[in-house]
Short mmCIF file of C-alpha atoms in Angstrom, two decimals:
data_model
loop_
_atom_site.label_atom_id
_atom_site.label_comp_id
_atom_site.label_asym_id
_atom_site.label_seq_id
_atom_site.Cartn_x
_atom_site.Cartn_y
_atom_site.Cartn_z
CA MET W 26 -11.56 17.23 6.50
CA ILE W 27 -9.46 14.56 8.31
CA PHE W 28 -10.83 11.27 9.62
CA VAL W 29 -8.60 8.90 11.09
CA ARG W 30 -9.10 4.88 10.83
CA ASN W 31 -7.47 3.81 13.95
CA ALA W 32 -5.18 0.85 13.66
CA GLU W 33 -7.11 -0.94 16.48
CA GLU W 34 -10.49 -0.98 14.49
CA ARG W 35 -9.29 -2.81 11.54
CA GLY W 36 -10.30 -6.25 10.44
CA HIS W 37 -7.87 -8.78 12.02
CA ALA W 38 -7.35 -12.43 11.58
CA ASN W 39 -4.37 -14.73 12.72
CA HIS W 40 -4.15 -17.78 10.86
CA GLY W 41 -0.77 -18.72 12.47
CA TRP W 42 1.00 -18.46 9.42
CA LEU W 43 -0.43 -15.43 8.85
CA ASP W 44 -1.37 -12.43 10.89
CA THR W 45 -3.33 -9.79 9.00
CA HIS W 46 -5.10 -6.41 9.53
CA HIS W 47 -7.67 -5.36 7.03
CA THR W 48 -7.97 -1.36 6.88
CA PHE W 49 -11.06 -2.11 4.37
CA SER W 50 -13.50 -5.01 4.21
CA PHE W 51 -11.63 -8.16 3.04
CA ALA W 52 -12.21 -11.98 2.95
CA ASP W 53 -14.28 -12.66 6.11
CA TYR W 54 -13.97 -9.09 7.39
CA TYR W 55 -17.04 -7.09 6.45
CA ASP W 56 -17.95 -3.62 7.53
CA PRO W 57 -19.97 -1.70 5.10
CA ASP W 58 -18.46 1.64 6.40
CA PHE W 59 -15.34 0.61 5.25
CA MET W 60 -15.42 -0.73 1.48
CA GLY W 61 -12.54 1.17 0.52
CA TYR W 62 -11.87 4.86 -0.09
CA ARG W 63 -12.33 6.35 -3.59
CA THR W 64 -10.38 3.70 -5.86
CA LEU W 65 -8.49 2.27 -3.11
CA ARG W 66 -10.08 -1.10 -2.35
CA VAL W 67 -7.88 -2.95 -0.26
CA ILE W 68 -4.88 -2.17 2.19
CA ASN W 69 -3.94 -5.19 4.26
CA GLU W 70 -0.74 -5.31 6.62
CA ASP W 71 0.38 -9.01 6.48
CA THR W 72 2.93 -10.92 8.40
CA VAL W 73 3.86 -13.94 6.89
CA ALA W 74 5.76 -16.87 8.78
CA PRO W 75 9.11 -18.15 7.45
CA ASN W 76 8.46 -20.84 4.61
CA ARG W 77 4.79 -20.14 4.25
CA GLY W 78 2.99 -17.75 2.06
CA PHE W 79 0.03 -17.28 -0.62
CA GLY W 80 0.29 -20.43 -2.94
CA MET W 81 -1.01 -19.85 -6.90
CA HIS W 82 -4.28 -17.86 -6.88
CA PRO W 83 -6.08 -15.75 -9.66
CA HIS W 84 -6.88 -12.18 -9.98
CA ARG W 85 -8.60 -9.98 -12.54
CA ASP W 86 -9.10 -6.48 -13.13
CA MET W 87 -7.39 -5.02 -10.19
CA GLU W 88 -3.96 -3.13 -9.79
CA ILE W 89 -2.11 -4.83 -6.96
CA ILE W 90 0.76 -3.15 -5.30
CA THR W 91 3.01 -4.82 -2.92
CA TYR W 92 5.09 -2.93 -0.38
CA VAL W 93 7.62 -4.70 1.67
CA LEU W 94 8.46 -3.40 5.31
CA GLY W 95 10.68 -6.15 6.39
CA GLY W 96 11.85 -9.58 5.12
CA GLN W 97 11.61 -10.65 1.42
CA VAL W 98 8.77 -11.97 -0.66
CA GLU W 99 8.99 -14.28 -4.00
CA HIS W 100 6.58 -13.72 -6.51
CA ARG W 101 5.76 -16.07 -9.64
CA ASP W 102 3.12 -15.56 -11.80
CA SER W 103 1.40 -17.01 -15.03
CA MET W 104 3.25 -14.13 -17.20
CA GLY W 105 6.36 -15.92 -16.31
CA THR W 106 7.65 -13.37 -13.90
CA GLU W 107 9.83 -14.64 -11.00
CA ALA W 108 11.04 -11.91 -8.74
CA VAL W 109 12.00 -11.17 -5.09
CA ILE W 110 10.90 -8.11 -3.35
CA LYS W 111 12.79 -6.35 -0.57
CA PRO W 112 12.47 -3.62 1.56
CA GLY W 113 12.84 -0.41 -0.48
CA GLU W 114 11.05 -2.15 -3.50
CA VAL W 115 7.76 -1.61 -4.81
CA GLN W 116 5.65 -3.98 -6.99
CA ARG W 117 2.80 -3.38 -9.25
CA MET W 118 0.87 -5.98 -10.98
CA SER W 119 -1.80 -5.19 -13.19
CA ALA W 120 -4.44 -8.31 -13.36
CA GLY W 121 -6.35 -6.91 -16.12
CA THR W 122 -7.73 -9.87 -17.97
CA GLY W 123 -6.47 -12.50 -15.36
CA VAL W 124 -3.28 -13.55 -13.64
CA VAL W 125 -2.42 -16.46 -11.43
CA HIS W 126 0.22 -15.79 -9.23
CA SER W 127 1.98 -16.76 -5.78
CA GLU W 128 3.49 -14.83 -3.27
CA MET W 129 6.03 -16.70 -1.06
CA ASN W 130 8.08 -16.19 2.06
CA ASN W 131 10.71 -18.79 1.18
CA PHE W 132 13.18 -17.42 3.76
CA SER W 133 14.16 -17.69 7.28
CA GLU W 134 12.88 -14.31 8.69
CA PRO W 135 9.24 -13.14 8.87
CA LEU W 136 7.87 -11.16 5.86
CA HIS W 137 5.96 -7.80 6.88
CA MET W 138 4.36 -6.04 3.98
CA LEU W 139 1.56 -3.80 2.88
CA GLN W 140 -0.74 -5.38 0.21
CA ILE W 141 -2.81 -2.76 -1.73
CA TRP W 142 -5.51 -3.22 -4.19
CA VAL W 143 -6.52 -0.30 -6.42
CA VAL W 144 -9.55 -0.46 -8.70
CA PRO W 145 -8.32 0.21 -12.38
CA SER W 146 -9.40 2.94 -14.75
CA GLU W 147 -10.86 0.11 -17.05
CA LYS W 148 -11.55 -3.49 -17.09
CA GLY W 149 -9.98 -5.89 -19.32
CA LEU W 150 -6.64 -4.45 -19.35
CA LYS W 151 -3.53 -6.73 -20.41
CA PRO W 152 -2.01 -7.85 -17.57
CA GLY W 153 1.57 -6.48 -16.63
CA TYR W 154 4.05 -6.47 -14.03
CA GLU W 155 6.69 -3.95 -12.65
CA GLN W 156 9.23 -3.83 -9.61
CA LYS W 157 11.35 -0.65 -8.68
CA ALA W 158 13.42 0.19 -5.90
CA PHE W 159 13.52 3.72 -4.31
CA ASP W 160 16.32 4.41 -2.28
CA VAL W 161 16.12 6.02 1.40
CA LYS W 162 17.93 9.27 0.56
CA GLU W 163 15.13 9.67 -2.11
CA ARG W 164 12.11 9.34 0.38
CA GLN W 165 13.63 10.92 3.51
CA GLY W 166 12.31 13.88 4.59
CA ARG W 167 9.90 14.31 1.43
CA PHE W 168 6.91 12.74 -0.37
CA ARG W 169 8.60 10.75 -3.21
CA VAL W 170 6.52 9.45 -6.01
CA VAL W 171 6.60 5.55 -6.35
CA ALA W 172 3.42 5.03 -8.85
CA SER W 173 1.61 7.22 -11.06
CA PRO W 174 -0.50 7.06 -14.14
CA ASP W 175 2.44 8.35 -16.23
CA GLY W 176 5.36 6.70 -14.56
CA ARG W 177 6.46 10.29 -13.67
CA GLU W 178 9.93 10.38 -11.82
CA GLY W 179 10.76 7.11 -12.49
CA SER W 180 8.03 5.47 -10.54
CA LEU W 181 5.83 2.58 -11.30
CA THR W 182 2.77 2.88 -13.77
CA VAL W 183 -0.43 2.52 -12.48
CA HIS W 184 -3.78 2.31 -14.40
CA GLN W 185 -5.68 4.84 -12.43
CA ASP W 186 -6.00 8.51 -11.57
CA LEU W 187 -3.85 7.84 -8.46
CA VAL W 188 -0.42 8.93 -7.34
CA LEU W 189 1.24 7.16 -4.56
CA HIS W 190 3.91 8.65 -2.54
CA GLY W 191 6.29 7.24 0.27
CA THR W 192 8.12 9.12 3.00
CA LEU W 193 10.48 8.20 5.70
CA LEU W 194 10.63 10.89 8.60
CA GLY W 195 13.13 10.78 11.59
CA ALA W 196 11.91 12.05 14.92
CA GLY W 197 11.26 15.69 14.58
CA GLU W 198 11.17 15.78 10.88
CA LYS W 199 8.27 17.09 8.48
CA ALA W 200 7.45 16.61 5.08
CA GLU W 201 4.63 18.62 3.23
CA TYR W 202 2.39 17.92 0.56
CA ALA W 203 -0.04 20.29 -1.73
CA LEU W 204 -3.10 18.63 -2.32
CA ALA W 205 -4.74 20.20 -5.38
CA PRO W 206 -8.55 21.36 -5.41
CA GLY W 207 -10.84 18.59 -5.82
CA ARG W 208 -8.35 16.02 -4.99
CA HIS W 209 -8.50 13.33 -2.14
CA ALA W 210 -6.01 11.78 -0.16
CA TRP W 211 -5.45 8.71 2.29
CA LEU W 212 -2.37 8.34 4.36
CA GLN W 213 -1.28 4.96 5.70
CA VAL W 214 0.98 5.15 8.45
CA ALA W 215 3.40 1.85 8.34
CA ARG W 216 5.60 3.05 11.06
CA GLY W 217 6.22 5.41 13.79
CA SER W 218 3.91 8.06 15.36
CA GLY W 219 3.40 11.68 14.81
CA THR W 220 0.66 14.31 13.35
CA LEU W 221 -1.12 15.09 10.30
CA ASN W 222 -2.16 18.76 10.44
CA GLY W 223 -2.10 18.53 14.18
CA VAL W 224 -3.98 15.21 14.10
CA LYS W 225 -2.19 12.48 15.99
CA VAL W 226 -1.67 9.29 13.91
CA LYS W 227 0.63 6.39 14.54
CA ALA W 228 1.59 2.97 12.94
CA GLY W 229 -1.46 1.06 11.33
CA ASP W 230 -3.63 4.38 11.19
CA GLY W 231 -5.14 5.23 8.01
CA VAL W 232 -6.35 8.70 7.36
CA ALA W 233 -8.89 10.15 5.00
CA VAL W 234 -8.30 13.48 3.84
CA SER W 235 -10.66 15.78 1.79
CA ALA W 236 -10.60 19.64 1.31
CA GLU W 237 -7.18 20.66 2.84
CA ASP W 238 -4.77 22.49 0.80
CA THR W 239 -1.80 21.41 2.48
CA LEU W 240 -0.79 18.25 4.42
CA VAL W 241 2.13 18.37 7.08
CA LEU W 242 3.23 15.01 8.28
CA THR W 243 5.41 15.67 11.49
CA ALA W 244 7.20 12.57 13.02
CA GLU W 245 7.40 12.12 16.78
CA ALA W 246 8.91 8.71 16.58
CA PRO W 247 10.59 7.94 12.98
CA VAL W 248 7.65 7.44 10.39
CA GLU W 249 7.20 5.58 7.25
CA ALA W 250 4.07 6.14 5.42
CA LEU W 251 2.37 5.95 2.04
CA LEU W 252 0.42 8.88 0.65
CA PHE W 253 -2.30 8.16 -2.07
CA ASP W 254 -3.35 11.41 -3.91
CA MET W 255 -6.57 10.58 -5.74
CA ALA W 256 -9.61 12.10 -7.96
#
């Protein structure tokens, strides 16, 4: 079963400095039919103007993944972390018992990123931070693990039964993924267009998948996408 959450149907808000699209209910956008998918709670596509951003604010009991598509984001938090995240890098912050952090675009170019929240397997975890770069060659033409419960293949560690993959496909290129029995998937298309098992998808679309043995993502225009494999 494949269900496409069309990009145009997402929640949308333009605050001037922030242009944001919400795949699932978030902030002032509420849709009872789209409160999340499995343990996925938030996928926001944010474009942040230069020299603007999210000032210090708190989180708790959430796994927060930042995936940068363009520009750079400067991260600071109450754990003492100071870091800049660039395209090709993925960040995971476990809010656990409580973290205060900021995400600022203190640069001259717009920042384009996906902000992803995953419900953790348990509450009250110790807060933590990880950031890793994944070379283009590692993701080209294949699904490369970028986050997993056990940090497999040099991926980030996420505190949930969820494996996140990234892929880059040139026009006409395809990548296949075997989905184990009883598992579910969500594909988030960040750029480009193509088909998933013959179903047309494009930038901004999200795709819920159940009861499919093999997923075949084929690019018509160059694609960048994230695939979540979940219980």
